[in-house]
Short mmCIF file of C-alpha atoms in Angstrom, two decimals:
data_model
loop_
_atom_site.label_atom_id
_atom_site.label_comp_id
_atom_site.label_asym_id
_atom_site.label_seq_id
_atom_site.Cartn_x
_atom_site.Cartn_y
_atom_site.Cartn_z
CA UNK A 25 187.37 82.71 87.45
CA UNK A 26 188.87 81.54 90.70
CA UNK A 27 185.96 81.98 92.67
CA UNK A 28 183.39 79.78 90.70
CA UNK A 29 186.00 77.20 89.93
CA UNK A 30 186.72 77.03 93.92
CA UNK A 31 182.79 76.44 94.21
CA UNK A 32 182.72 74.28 91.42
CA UNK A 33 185.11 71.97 93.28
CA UNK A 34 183.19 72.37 96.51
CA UNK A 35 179.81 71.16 94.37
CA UNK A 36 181.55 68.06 93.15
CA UNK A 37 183.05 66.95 96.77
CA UNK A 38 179.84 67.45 98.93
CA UNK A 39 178.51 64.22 100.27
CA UNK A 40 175.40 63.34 102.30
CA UNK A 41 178.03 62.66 104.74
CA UNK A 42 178.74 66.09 105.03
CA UNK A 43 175.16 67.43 105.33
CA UNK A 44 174.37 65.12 107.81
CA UNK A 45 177.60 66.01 109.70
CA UNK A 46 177.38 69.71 109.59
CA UNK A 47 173.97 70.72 109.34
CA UNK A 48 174.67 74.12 108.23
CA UNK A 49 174.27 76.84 105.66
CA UNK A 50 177.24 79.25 104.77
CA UNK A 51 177.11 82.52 102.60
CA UNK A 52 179.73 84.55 101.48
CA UNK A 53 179.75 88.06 100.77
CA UNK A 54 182.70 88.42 98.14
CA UNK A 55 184.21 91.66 97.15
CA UNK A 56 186.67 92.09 93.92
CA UNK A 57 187.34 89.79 91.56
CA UNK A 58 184.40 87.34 91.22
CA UNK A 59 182.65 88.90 94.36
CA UNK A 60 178.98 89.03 94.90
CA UNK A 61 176.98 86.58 96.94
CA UNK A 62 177.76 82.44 96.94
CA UNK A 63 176.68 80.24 99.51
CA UNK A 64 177.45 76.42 100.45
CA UNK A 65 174.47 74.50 101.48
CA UNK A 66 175.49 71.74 103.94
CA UNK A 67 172.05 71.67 105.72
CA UNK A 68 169.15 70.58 102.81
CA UNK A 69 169.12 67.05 101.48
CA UNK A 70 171.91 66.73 99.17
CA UNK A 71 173.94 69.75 99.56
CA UNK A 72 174.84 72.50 96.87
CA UNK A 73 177.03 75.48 96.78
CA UNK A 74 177.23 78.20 94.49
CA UNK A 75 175.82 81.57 93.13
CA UNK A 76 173.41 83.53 94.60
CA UNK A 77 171.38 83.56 97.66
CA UNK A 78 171.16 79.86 99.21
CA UNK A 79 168.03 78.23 99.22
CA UNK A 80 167.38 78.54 103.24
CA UNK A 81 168.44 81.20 105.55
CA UNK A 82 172.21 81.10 106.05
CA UNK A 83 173.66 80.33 109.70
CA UNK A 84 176.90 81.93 109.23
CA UNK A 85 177.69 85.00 106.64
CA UNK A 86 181.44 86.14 106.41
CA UNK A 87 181.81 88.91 104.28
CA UNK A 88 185.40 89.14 102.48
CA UNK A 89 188.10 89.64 99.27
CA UNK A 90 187.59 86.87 96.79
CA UNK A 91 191.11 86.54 97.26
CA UNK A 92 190.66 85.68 100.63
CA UNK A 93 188.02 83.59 99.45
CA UNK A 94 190.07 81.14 97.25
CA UNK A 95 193.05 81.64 99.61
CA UNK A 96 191.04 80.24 102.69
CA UNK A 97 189.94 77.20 100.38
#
């Protein structure tokens, strides 16, 4: 769905860059379509994003529509 292909997209363009950069860990708390918990990982060596809990405590956790989600990205 729209959700994982947004994160799927998000996988592919991370860089060490930004990891280095940011230095932070983001999960989102999706309702509807798609919903459950993803996370983006811009703080551990290498970055990830996607299903599920992320590996480290998150800084930041926004809870919102899927919709939103995809509309915001």
């Amino acid at each position: 769905g729209p959700v994982a292909e947004t994160f799927r997209v998000i996988q592919g363009a991370v860089t060490e860059e930004h990891v280095r950069s940011t230095q932070g860990v983001f999960q989102f708390e999706l309702s509807g379509d798609g919903g459950g918990t993803w996370y983006i990982d811009l703080k551990t060596e290498g970055g990830s994003a996607g299903f599920g809990k992320p590996p480290v405590t998150a800084d930041v956790v926004m809870s919102m529509s899927s919709a939103d989600f995809v509309k915001m990205f």
